[in-house]
Amino acid sequence: MEESGGPSDNRPMFKQLSKELPRKWRDIGRELGLTEGEIEAIDLNFAANVEEKGFQVLLTWHRKSGNPPMDEVAKALHKIGRKDLVSSILLMEPDAIADDEIETKQDVDGQGTSYNSVTDAGDQMTHTFQDSKKPDNESQTCTKHPQMQQDQYCDTCDVTSCGACAFESHRQHEVFPVSEIPERLAEKKKMIVAQLETVKSEYRGAEHSYEKRKELQKKSYDQALNGIEEWSTKLEGQVQEQKNKLVNMVRERKKLHLQEESKIGRLIDDASSLKEAIQTIPIDHVSDWRKIKSIESKSTEISRDVRNMGEIRADFLFEPVPNNGVFGKLKMSAFIGGEMIHPTQMVHVHDERPANGTIVLICFNPIDPTGEYWRYSIMNSDVFAPVVMSNELARAGVYHLILGAGCTIFIVKPHDSGPCYDSVDSVLSLTIDDLPPESWITCIASRQLPTQADNKFAVLTRNSTVLRVYKLPGEAVSLIDMSGHYILGDVTNMGYLKDTFACIIRDSDDITLFTAGDTSKQCWFMKPPSDGMIPVRISHTGSFWLVLSIKKDTKQWNALIYETTREFRNICYEGTYDDLQDIPVSISNWKADVFVSLANQRVVKFTC
């Protein structure tokens, strides 16, 4: 039986939507206004069924909102990147609404458009349904406004409409004249061709990287299998050792018990002997006092043993320690890198989105990796775009760690407890809405000043000619035009000092530096001290540029120091790696101490 006023007419659509949103059910819930508590309750109550979670999210929203207009769901789907499902929402007709639910409904955008009756709402849905059937580019008369032609196209909803309908029902959507479609298609084709050309040029470098990735994956699989075998063998040995120890303890206890039985068998005889002995002792001297005290002590011991013999109890048993047999687990996690946030605290960032849809931050002591302070998970379901992190910290009161994934920037503010950062205070997310298709964040650099970290940071994105500058807590400051300079997609890492940017370009030995106002201006290069040293990470310590480089065709890596004015100073550390698990991933510093995080998450510390 349906609840009174429940969404009985919408359940089939909710069921269908939940099948299409297995990994997006949390996102749609947040966009529809559900609280984190409501989302967690659904997750707990329906843990074994992902589709049911999505269905329950939609039901909860519908019941809370009191039979709301379904274009709220369409709007939410658009925001989470599933506009392919929008049309299925708009094409549904509300054919089962109770009389007491007839009331004026404001549109989802809150712009004042209203339906004065259920009939008007039904007419609007029917109108949208008819719009979707119209042939492309063919101007048809609007059924709702017969005096007007359907000469507008809503890209958000994939329907044509007249100008009045576009204003009423698609005000916040992407709408343009149907007559512009040929021009827009031509431009889109041109963009797609350029994109495919870029793919071709990137393929060569990607092919080389993919071979390395295959090698690393094979080694990871082999290490996992060997690790499972070694750990299980070790545990089997420990179990056998513990078994032998427990068995020996039982045997020793049995021996003591047999001795106790023999002692109990002599209690009566011992008592009789003591009784006879005490009768023969005189009571005249100190020595007699001592003899009687000795007999008294033995008598007390015999009395205690007799009482214990009369108690019925089990004082020895085996109690198994609870264990479900799980001795290890496999984790799908890509290590992104590390950043120092305190003299004794480093944060390692792990991409676990393929496994559980999260980016995981682990704060620990780099000198003692077992000293973990805290962990924090950031939800992000965009598994195809890489996770990137800033090479330095931004500062506004306390230090902030800046991350990026897809088109979203995450500003992580740790909680300052005084002696250390004991947890995450807050995470602010910013979405870059105007990125071109197939674009994502590729680099983030926090701005450094000669004496301290600043509150600004810069973001580079793929297939874009714009360098974006923000300041904490998340305000956009400026856009720097990089068109005609070089391809930003080739920048793999970046440092940021005052108005100077230091960019590592893919497959280049040199580091490109330029200053920037409204537009970029290339200034100079930083050359490696010898050939074959490929830079992979760069940051500014406030005193000098710190560069992590890997030597081509060898298993060596170096930490290099350059003056702020770009002159090479010295190699402050030389390291080696045996395989891709030992290769350096990131470099960070706290004053003169430098910390290099390796792919196996081990940290190498040295002083510059």
PDB file of C-alpha atoms in Angstrom, residues 238-518:
ATOM      1  CA  GLN A 238      52.702 -17.861  14.173  1.00  0.00           C
ATOM      2  CA  VAL A 239      49.535 -19.937  14.571  1.00  0.00           C
ATOM      3  CA  GLN A 240      51.579 -23.135  14.891  1.00  0.00           C
ATOM      4  CA  GLU A 241      53.899 -21.470  17.398  1.00  0.00           C
ATOM      5  CA  GLN A 242      50.940 -20.250  19.442  1.00  0.00           C
ATOM      6  CA  LYS A 243      49.354 -23.704  19.254  1.00  0.00           C
ATOM      7  CA  ASN A 244      52.512 -25.382  20.600  1.00  0.00           C
ATOM      8  CA  LYS A 245      52.763 -22.789  23.363  1.00  0.00           C
ATOM      9  CA  LEU A 246      49.155 -23.325  24.477  1.00  0.00           C
ATOM     10  CA  VAL A 247      49.467 -27.138  24.332  1.00  0.00           C
ATOM     11  CA  ASN A 248      52.623 -27.023  26.488  1.00  0.00           C
ATOM     12  CA  MET A 249      50.847 -24.760  28.982  1.00  0.00           C
ATOM     13  CA  VAL A 250      47.991 -27.274  29.259  1.00  0.00           C
ATOM     14  CA  ARG A 251      50.423 -30.145  29.754  1.00  0.00           C
ATOM     15  CA  GLU A 252      52.318 -28.281  32.467  1.00  0.00           C
ATOM     16  CA  ARG A 253      49.036 -27.522  34.204  1.00  0.00           C
ATOM     17  CA  LYS A 254      48.085 -31.197  34.083  1.00  0.00           C
ATOM     18  CA  LYS A 255      51.385 -32.110  35.788  1.00  0.00           C
ATOM     19  CA  LEU A 256      50.695 -29.613  38.559  1.00  0.00           C
ATOM     20  CA  HIS A 257      47.207 -31.030  38.944  1.00  0.00           C
ATOM     21  CA  LEU A 258      48.593 -34.571  39.395  1.00  0.00           C
ATOM     22  CA  GLN A 259      50.997 -33.294  42.031  1.00  0.00           C
ATOM     23  CA  GLU A 260      48.068 -31.573  43.738  1.00  0.00           C
ATOM     24  CA  GLU A 261      46.089 -34.833  43.772  1.00  0.00           C
ATOM     25  CA  SER A 262      49.021 -36.615  45.429  1.00  0.00           C
ATOM     26  CA  LYS A 263      49.238 -33.838  48.015  1.00  0.00           C
ATOM     27  CA  ILE A 264      45.503 -34.033  48.757  1.00  0.00           C
ATOM     28  CA  GLY A 265      45.814 -37.784  49.338  1.00  0.00           C
ATOM     29  CA  ARG A 266      48.310 -37.074  52.146  1.00  0.00           C
ATOM     30  CA  LEU A 267      46.327 -34.352  53.929  1.00  0.00           C
ATOM     31  CA  ILE A 268      44.727 -36.644  56.568  1.00  0.00           C
ATOM     32  CA  ASP A 269      48.022 -38.370  57.318  1.00  0.00           C
ATOM     33  CA  ASP A 270      49.784 -35.005  57.611  1.00  0.00           C
ATOM     34  CA  ALA A 271      47.082 -33.694  59.954  1.00  0.00           C
ATOM     35  CA  SER A 272      47.372 -36.793  62.174  1.00  0.00           C
ATOM     36  CA  SER A 273      51.141 -36.482  62.278  1.00  0.00           C
ATOM     37  CA  LEU A 274      50.957 -32.834  63.334  1.00  0.00           C
ATOM     38  CA  LYS A 275      48.426 -33.675  66.045  1.00  0.00           C
ATOM     39  CA  GLU A 276      50.740 -36.316  67.516  1.00  0.00           C
ATOM     40  CA  ALA A 277      53.763 -34.019  67.273  1.00  0.00           C
ATOM     41  CA  ILE A 278      52.126 -31.122  69.098  1.00  0.00           C
ATOM     42  CA  GLN A 279      51.151 -33.378  71.998  1.00  0.00           C
ATOM     43  CA  THR A 280      54.819 -34.181  72.706  1.00  0.00           C
ATOM     44  CA  ILE A 281      56.091 -30.565  72.734  1.00  0.00           C
ATOM     45  CA  PRO A 282      56.570 -29.040  76.211  1.00  0.00           C
ATOM     46  CA  ILE A 283      55.505 -25.446  76.912  1.00  0.00           C
ATOM     47  CA  ASP A 284      58.397 -24.204  78.994  1.00  0.00           C
ATOM     48  CA  HIS A 285      60.927 -22.489  76.700  1.00  0.00           C
ATOM     49  CA  VAL A 286      61.238 -20.125  73.752  1.00  0.00           C
ATOM     50  CA  SER A 287      62.284 -23.001  71.501  1.00  0.00           C
ATOM     51  CA  ASP A 288      58.996 -24.693  72.349  1.00  0.00           C
ATOM     52  CA  TRP A 289      57.153 -21.544  71.203  1.00  0.00           C
ATOM     53  CA  ARG A 290      58.906 -21.658  67.864  1.00  0.00           C
ATOM     54  CA  LYS A 291      58.068 -25.356  67.338  1.00  0.00           C
ATOM     55  CA  ILE A 292      54.392 -24.794  68.052  1.00  0.00           C
ATOM     56  CA  LYS A 293      54.254 -21.759  65.683  1.00  0.00           C
ATOM     57  CA  SER A 294      55.740 -23.909  62.889  1.00  0.00           C
ATOM     58  CA  ILE A 295      53.119 -26.606  63.492  1.00  0.00           C
ATOM     59  CA  GLU A 296      50.411 -23.902  63.525  1.00  0.00           C
ATOM     60  CA  SER A 297      51.521 -22.649  60.091  1.00  0.00           C
ATOM     61  CA  LYS A 298      51.448 -26.161  58.621  1.00  0.00           C
ATOM     62  CA  SER A 299      48.030 -26.764  60.180  1.00  0.00           C
ATOM     63  CA  THR A 300      46.672 -23.578  58.571  1.00  0.00           C
ATOM     64  CA  GLU A 301      48.016 -24.665  55.164  1.00  0.00           C
ATOM     65  CA  ILE A 302      46.377 -28.107  55.515  1.00  0.00           C
ATOM     66  CA  SER A 303      43.085 -26.451  56.496  1.00  0.00           C
ATOM     67  CA  ARG A 304      43.185 -24.191  53.413  1.00  0.00           C
ATOM     68  CA  ASP A 305      43.923 -27.131  51.096  1.00  0.00           C
ATOM     69  CA  VAL A 306      40.978 -29.069  52.525  1.00  0.00           C
ATOM     70  CA  ARG A 307      38.624 -26.104  51.940  1.00  0.00           C
ATOM     71  CA  ASN A 308      39.865 -25.698  48.346  1.00  0.00           C
ATOM     72  CA  MET A 309      39.356 -29.397  47.756  1.00  0.00           C
ATOM     73  CA  GLY A 310      35.718 -28.987  48.719  1.00  0.00           C
ATOM     74  CA  GLU A 311      35.035 -26.231  46.113  1.00  0.00           C
ATOM     75  CA  ILE A 312      33.627 -27.380  42.773  1.00  0.00           C
ATOM     76  CA  ARG A 313      35.116 -25.130  40.096  1.00  0.00           C
ATOM     77  CA  ALA A 314      36.917 -25.131  36.728  1.00  0.00           C
ATOM     78  CA  ASP A 315      39.928 -22.844  36.932  1.00  0.00           C
ATOM     79  CA  PHE A 316      41.456 -23.596  33.538  1.00  0.00           C
ATOM     80  CA  LEU A 317      39.893 -23.285  30.085  1.00  0.00           C
ATOM     81  CA  PHE A 318      40.675 -22.348  26.461  1.00  0.00           C
ATOM     82  CA  GLU A 319      39.053 -19.153  25.191  1.00  0.00           C
ATOM     83  CA  PRO A 320      39.499 -18.458  21.449  1.00  0.00           C
ATOM     84  CA  VAL A 321      40.317 -14.874  20.451  1.00  0.00           C
ATOM     85  CA  PRO A 322      37.613 -13.584  18.028  1.00  0.00           C
ATOM     86  CA  ASN A 323      38.974 -13.670  14.480  1.00  0.00           C
ATOM     87  CA  ASN A 324      37.062 -13.844  11.205  1.00  0.00           C
ATOM     88  CA  GLY A 325      40.025 -15.258   9.355  1.00  0.00           C
ATOM     89  CA  VAL A 326      40.761 -12.090   7.340  1.00  0.00           C
ATOM     90  CA  PHE A 327      44.516 -11.507   7.448  1.00  0.00           C
ATOM     91  CA  GLY A 328      44.862  -8.919   4.657  1.00  0.00           C
ATOM     92  CA  LYS A 329      43.112  -7.039   1.884  1.00  0.00           C
ATOM     93  CA  LEU A 330      43.797  -5.738  -1.615  1.00  0.00           C
ATOM     94  CA  LYS A 331      43.404  -1.997  -2.114  1.00  0.00           C
ATOM     95  CA  MET A 332      42.980  -0.152  -5.410  1.00  0.00           C
ATOM     96  CA  SER A 333      44.871   3.027  -4.622  1.00  0.00           C
ATOM     97  CA  ALA A 334      47.148   5.281  -6.673  1.00  0.00           C
ATOM     98  CA  PHE A 335      49.692   7.297  -4.702  1.00  0.00           C
ATOM     99  CA  ILE A 336      49.594  10.960  -5.804  1.00  0.00           C
ATOM    100  CA  GLY A 337      52.271  12.519  -3.596  1.00  0.00           C
ATOM    101  CA  GLY A 338      53.005  14.148  -0.253  1.00  0.00           C
ATOM    102  CA  GLU A 339      53.244  17.602   1.303  1.00  0.00           C
ATOM    103  CA  MET A 340      54.636  18.748   4.648  1.00  0.00           C
ATOM    104  CA  ILE A 341      52.092  20.734   6.692  1.00  0.00           C
ATOM    105  CA  HIS A 342      54.023  20.884   9.988  1.00  0.00           C
ATOM    106  CA  PRO A 343      57.609  20.134  11.138  1.00  0.00           C
ATOM    107  CA  THR A 344      56.507  16.614  12.133  1.00  0.00           C
ATOM    108  CA  GLN A 345      53.466  16.118   9.887  1.00  0.00           C
ATOM    109  CA  MET A 346      53.177  15.109   6.247  1.00  0.00           C
ATOM    110  CA  VAL A 347      50.015  14.440   4.250  1.00  0.00           C
ATOM    111  CA  HIS A 348      50.036  11.685   1.637  1.00  0.00           C
ATOM    112  CA  VAL A 349      47.271  11.779  -0.973  1.00  0.00           C
ATOM    113  CA  HIS A 350      45.847   8.543  -2.414  1.00  0.00           C
ATOM    114  CA  ASP A 351      43.386   8.142  -5.283  1.00  0.00           C
ATOM    115  CA  GLU A 352      40.979   5.367  -4.258  1.00  0.00           C
ATOM    116  CA  ARG A 353      38.117   6.456  -6.530  1.00  0.00           C
ATOM    117  CA  PRO A 354      38.070   3.233  -8.626  1.00  0.00           C
ATOM    118  CA  ALA A 355      37.455   1.240  -5.448  1.00  0.00           C
ATOM    119  CA  ASN A 356      35.218   3.449  -3.307  1.00  0.00           C
ATOM    120  CA  GLY A 357      34.840   6.864  -4.971  1.00  0.00           C
ATOM    121  CA  THR A 358      37.134   8.710  -2.559  1.00  0.00           C
ATOM    122  CA  ILE A 359      40.383  10.655  -2.454  1.00  0.00           C
ATOM    123  CA  VAL A 360      42.088   9.737   0.817  1.00  0.00           C
ATOM    124  CA  LEU A 361      44.379  12.019   2.837  1.00  0.00           C
ATOM    125  CA  ILE A 362      46.649  10.351   5.412  1.00  0.00           C
ATOM    126  CA  CYS A 363      48.519  12.574   7.874  1.00  0.00           C
ATOM    127  CA  PHE A 364      51.521  10.936   9.544  1.00  0.00           C
ATOM    128  CA  ASN A 365      54.988  11.546  10.948  1.00  0.00           C
ATOM    129  CA  PRO A 366      57.476  11.157   8.067  1.00  0.00           C
ATOM    130  CA  ILE A 367      60.245  10.269  10.517  1.00  0.00           C
ATOM    131  CA  ASP A 368      58.121   7.549  12.099  1.00  0.00           C
ATOM    132  CA  PRO A 369      55.566   6.340   9.500  1.00  0.00           C
ATOM    133  CA  THR A 370      53.766   4.283  12.172  1.00  0.00           C
ATOM    134  CA  GLY A 371      52.837   7.537  13.898  1.00  0.00           C
ATOM    135  CA  GLU A 372      49.609   8.296  12.009  1.00  0.00           C
ATOM    136  CA  TYR A 373      47.681  11.409  13.083  1.00  0.00           C
ATOM    137  CA  TRP A 374      44.477  11.223  11.045  1.00  0.00           C
ATOM    138  CA  ARG A 375      42.775  10.181   7.810  1.00  0.00           C
ATOM    139  CA  TYR A 376      40.194  12.012   5.746  1.00  0.00           C
ATOM    140  CA  SER A 377      38.183  10.956   2.673  1.00  0.00           C
ATOM    141  CA  ILE A 378      36.918  13.329  -0.022  1.00  0.00           C
ATOM    142  CA  MET A 379      34.076  12.045  -2.184  1.00  0.00           C
ATOM    143  CA  ASN A 380      34.714  12.336  -5.937  1.00  0.00           C
ATOM    144  CA  SER A 381      33.247   9.934  -8.491  1.00  0.00           C
ATOM    145  CA  ASP A 382      35.040  11.320 -11.576  1.00  0.00           C
ATOM    146  CA  VAL A 383      37.379   8.323 -11.849  1.00  0.00           C
ATOM    147  CA  PHE A 384      38.664   9.153 -15.340  1.00  0.00           C
ATOM    148  CA  ALA A 385      40.273  12.527 -14.572  1.00  0.00           C
ATOM    149  CA  PRO A 386      43.590  12.512 -12.661  1.00  0.00           C
ATOM    150  CA  VAL A 387      44.017  13.780  -9.112  1.00  0.00           C
ATOM    151  CA  VAL A 388      46.621  16.551  -8.777  1.00  0.00           C
ATOM    152  CA  MET A 389      47.939  18.400  -5.744  1.00  0.00           C
ATOM    153  CA  SER A 390      49.771  21.665  -5.216  1.00  0.00           C
ATOM    154  CA  ASN A 391      53.523  21.475  -4.632  1.00  0.00           C
ATOM    155  CA  GLU A 392      53.329  24.017  -1.827  1.00  0.00           C
ATOM    156  CA  LEU A 393      50.848  25.079   0.833  1.00  0.00           C
ATOM    157  CA  ALA A 394      48.647  28.143   0.587  1.00  0.00           C
ATOM    158  CA  ARG A 395      48.210  30.159   3.746  1.00  0.00           C
ATOM    159  CA  ALA A 396      45.359  32.209   5.199  1.00  0.00           C
ATOM    160  CA  GLY A 397      45.789  32.059   8.965  1.00  0.00           C
ATOM    161  CA  VAL A 398      46.594  28.338   8.776  1.00  0.00           C
ATOM    162  CA  TYR A 399      48.089  26.323   5.946  1.00  0.00           C
ATOM    163  CA  HIS A 400      45.780  24.898   3.285  1.00  0.00           C
ATOM    164  CA  LEU A 401      46.369  21.951   0.956  1.00  0.00           C
ATOM    165  CA  ILE A 402      44.978  22.420  -2.566  1.00  0.00           C
ATOM    166  CA  LEU A 403      43.842  19.411  -4.634  1.00  0.00           C
ATOM    167  CA  GLY A 404      42.160  19.046  -8.007  1.00  0.00           C
ATOM    168  CA  ALA A 405      40.164  16.276  -9.690  1.00  0.00           C
ATOM    169  CA  GLY A 406      38.312  16.696 -12.980  1.00  0.00           C
ATOM    170  CA  CYS A 407      36.912  20.216 -12.962  1.00  0.00           C
ATOM    171  CA  THR A 408      36.715  20.480  -9.153  1.00  0.00           C
ATOM    172  CA  ILE A 409      39.186  22.210  -6.832  1.00  0.00           C
ATOM    173  CA  PHE A 410      39.316  21.022  -3.205  1.00  0.00           C
ATOM    174  CA  ILE A 411      40.681  23.432  -0.582  1.00  0.00           C
ATOM    175  CA  VAL A 412      41.576  21.407   2.515  1.00  0.00           C
ATOM    176  CA  LYS A 413      41.881  23.342   5.764  1.00  0.00           C
ATOM    177  CA  PRO A 414      43.450  21.304   8.605  1.00  0.00           C
ATOM    178  CA  HIS A 415      42.375  21.936  12.194  1.00  0.00           C
ATOM    179  CA  ASP A 416      45.109  23.647  14.208  1.00  0.00           C
ATOM    180  CA  SER A 417      45.088  22.297  17.776  1.00  0.00           C
ATOM    181  CA  GLY A 418      48.226  24.227  18.789  1.00  0.00           C
ATOM    182  CA  PRO A 419      51.006  21.641  18.857  1.00  0.00           C
ATOM    183  CA  CYS A 420      49.891  20.061  15.561  1.00  0.00           C
ATOM    184  CA  TYR A 421      47.058  19.667  13.041  1.00  0.00           C
ATOM    185  CA  ASP A 422      44.841  17.034  14.650  1.00  0.00           C
ATOM    186  CA  SER A 423      42.140  16.673  11.962  1.00  0.00           C
ATOM    187  CA  VAL A 424      40.557  18.305   8.914  1.00  0.00           C
ATOM    188  CA  ASP A 425      38.612  21.430   9.809  1.00  0.00           C
ATOM    189  CA  SER A 426      36.840  21.874   6.461  1.00  0.00           C
ATOM    190  CA  VAL A 427      37.005  21.095   2.731  1.00  0.00           C
ATOM    191  CA  LEU A 428      35.726  23.694   0.272  1.00  0.00           C
ATOM    192  CA  SER A 429      35.031  22.536  -3.285  1.00  0.00           C
ATOM    193  CA  LEU A 430      35.044  24.871  -6.297  1.00  0.00           C
ATOM    194  CA  THR A 431      33.818  23.789  -9.718  1.00  0.00           C
ATOM    195  CA  ILE A 432      35.235  25.322 -12.907  1.00  0.00           C
ATOM    196  CA  ASP A 433      32.061  25.491 -14.996  1.00  0.00           C
ATOM    197  CA  ASP A 434      33.450  26.894 -18.247  1.00  0.00           C
ATOM    198  CA  LEU A 435      35.986  24.186 -19.121  1.00  0.00           C
ATOM    199  CA  PRO A 436      35.864  22.922 -22.710  1.00  0.00           C
ATOM    200  CA  PRO A 437      34.885  19.289 -23.347  1.00  0.00           C
ATOM    201  CA  GLU A 438      37.411  16.631 -22.382  1.00  0.00           C
ATOM    202  CA  SER A 439      39.244  19.076 -20.132  1.00  0.00           C
ATOM    203  CA  TRP A 440      40.345  18.715 -16.537  1.00  0.00           C
ATOM    204  CA  ILE A 441      42.737  20.217 -14.007  1.00  0.00           C
ATOM    205  CA  THR A 442      46.345  19.275 -14.777  1.00  0.00           C
ATOM    206  CA  CYS A 443      48.443  21.457 -12.416  1.00  0.00           C
ATOM    207  CA  ILE A 444      47.964  23.464  -9.226  1.00  0.00           C
ATOM    208  CA  ALA A 445      50.611  25.741  -7.693  1.00  0.00           C
ATOM    209  CA  SER A 446      50.296  27.711  -4.459  1.00  0.00           C
ATOM    210  CA  ARG A 447      51.901  31.154  -4.544  1.00  0.00           C
ATOM    211  CA  GLN A 448      54.998  31.691  -2.440  1.00  0.00           C
ATOM    212  CA  LEU A 449      56.497  34.972  -1.256  1.00  0.00           C
ATOM    213  CA  PRO A 450      60.160  35.461  -0.311  1.00  0.00           C
ATOM    214  CA  THR A 451      59.331  35.117   3.390  1.00  0.00           C
ATOM    215  CA  GLN A 452      56.185  32.975   3.584  1.00  0.00           C
ATOM    216  CA  ALA A 453      53.368  31.194   1.783  1.00  0.00           C
ATOM    217  CA  ASP A 454      50.638  33.384   0.258  1.00  0.00           C
ATOM    218  CA  ASN A 455      46.862  32.989   0.029  1.00  0.00           C
ATOM    219  CA  LYS A 456      46.792  32.687  -3.791  1.00  0.00           C
ATOM    220  CA  PHE A 457      47.065  29.648  -6.023  1.00  0.00           C
ATOM    221  CA  ALA A 458      47.049  29.058  -9.791  1.00  0.00           C
ATOM    222  CA  VAL A 459      45.313  26.319 -11.790  1.00  0.00           C
ATOM    223  CA  LEU A 460      46.096  24.949 -15.262  1.00  0.00           C
ATOM    224  CA  THR A 461      43.620  22.856 -17.232  1.00  0.00           C
ATOM    225  CA  ARG A 462      43.906  20.595 -20.262  1.00  0.00           C
ATOM    226  CA  ASN A 463      42.907  21.995 -23.686  1.00  0.00           C
ATOM    227  CA  SER A 464      42.737  25.524 -22.296  1.00  0.00           C
ATOM    228  CA  THR A 465      44.797  28.649 -22.991  1.00  0.00           C
ATOM    229  CA  VAL A 466      43.870  30.289 -19.688  1.00  0.00           C
ATOM    230  CA  LEU A 467      45.810  30.272 -16.421  1.00  0.00           C
ATOM    231  CA  ARG A 468      43.351  30.787 -13.540  1.00  0.00           C
ATOM    232  CA  VAL A 469      44.392  32.492 -10.315  1.00  0.00           C
ATOM    233  CA  TYR A 470      42.363  32.180  -7.084  1.00  0.00           C
ATOM    234  CA  LYS A 471      42.814  33.290  -3.502  1.00  0.00           C
ATOM    235  CA  LEU A 472      41.647  31.677  -0.289  1.00  0.00           C
ATOM    236  CA  PRO A 473      39.038  30.793   0.692  1.00  0.00           C
ATOM    237  CA  GLY A 474      38.089  30.288  -2.986  1.00  0.00           C
ATOM    238  CA  GLU A 475      37.653  33.613  -4.759  1.00  0.00           C
ATOM    239  CA  ALA A 476      38.583  33.881  -8.453  1.00  0.00           C
ATOM    240  CA  VAL A 477      41.169  36.660  -8.844  1.00  0.00           C
ATOM    241  CA  SER A 478      42.283  36.749 -12.471  1.00  0.00           C
ATOM    242  CA  LEU A 479      42.532  34.937 -15.792  1.00  0.00           C
ATOM    243  CA  ILE A 480      45.875  35.061 -17.592  1.00  0.00           C
ATOM    244  CA  ASP A 481      45.718  34.654 -21.364  1.00  0.00           C
ATOM    245  CA  MET A 482      48.315  32.132 -22.533  1.00  0.00           C
ATOM    246  CA  SER A 483      47.141  31.837 -26.137  1.00  0.00           C
ATOM    247  CA  GLY A 484      49.933  31.809 -28.688  1.00  0.00           C
ATOM    248  CA  HIS A 485      52.549  31.199 -26.024  1.00  0.00           C
ATOM    249  CA  TYR A 486      52.718  27.452 -25.628  1.00  0.00           C
ATOM    250  CA  ILE A 487      50.349  24.569 -25.061  1.00  0.00           C
ATOM    251  CA  LEU A 488      49.338  24.423 -21.410  1.00  0.00           C
ATOM    252  CA  GLY A 489      48.456  20.774 -21.829  1.00  0.00           C
ATOM    253  CA  ASP A 490      52.191  20.073 -22.061  1.00  0.00           C
ATOM    254  CA  VAL A 491      52.851  21.489 -18.574  1.00  0.00           C
ATOM    255  CA  THR A 492      53.192  18.602 -16.126  1.00  0.00           C
ATOM    256  CA  ASN A 493      54.139  20.558 -12.983  1.00  0.00           C
ATOM    257  CA  MET A 494      54.404  24.172 -11.914  1.00  0.00           C
ATOM    258  CA  GLY A 495      55.881  26.426  -9.212  1.00  0.00           C
ATOM    259  CA  TYR A 496      54.577  29.919  -8.340  1.00  0.00           C
ATOM    260  CA  LEU A 497      56.695  32.732  -6.812  1.00  0.00           C
ATOM    261  CA  LYS A 498      55.203  36.255  -6.598  1.00  0.00           C
ATOM    262  CA  ASP A 499      54.348  36.922 -10.294  1.00  0.00           C
ATOM    263  CA  THR A 500      56.690  34.279 -11.701  1.00  0.00           C
ATOM    264  CA  PHE A 501      55.631  30.830 -12.855  1.00  0.00           C
ATOM    265  CA  ALA A 502      58.094  27.956 -13.333  1.00  0.00           C
ATOM    266  CA  CYS A 503      56.709  25.279 -15.646  1.00  0.00           C
ATOM    267  CA  ILE A 504      57.995  21.781 -16.300  1.00  0.00           C
ATOM    268  CA  ILE A 505      57.193  20.875 -19.908  1.00  0.00           C
ATOM    269  CA  ARG A 506      56.655  17.277 -20.929  1.00  0.00           C
ATOM    270  CA  ASP A 507      59.812  15.635 -22.391  1.00  0.00           C
ATOM    271  CA  SER A 508      61.897  18.781 -21.860  1.00  0.00           C
ATOM    272  CA  ASP A 509      65.138  19.021 -19.857  1.00  0.00           C
ATOM    273  CA  ASP A 510      64.617  22.764 -19.306  1.00  0.00           C
ATOM    274  CA  ILE A 511      62.247  24.519 -16.940  1.00  0.00           C
ATOM    275  CA  THR A 512      60.400  27.483 -18.489  1.00  0.00           C
ATOM    276  CA  LEU A 513      59.932  30.588 -16.342  1.00  0.00           C
ATOM    277  CA  PHE A 514      57.694  33.544 -17.195  1.00  0.00           C
ATOM    278  CA  THR A 515      56.098  36.502 -15.489  1.00  0.00           C
ATOM    279  CA  ALA A 516      52.404  37.197 -15.873  1.00  0.00           C
ATOM    280  CA  GLY A 517      50.074  40.145 -15.725  1.00  0.00           C
ATOM    281  CA  ASP A 518      46.928  39.951 -17.850  1.00  0.00           C
TER     282      ASP A 518
END
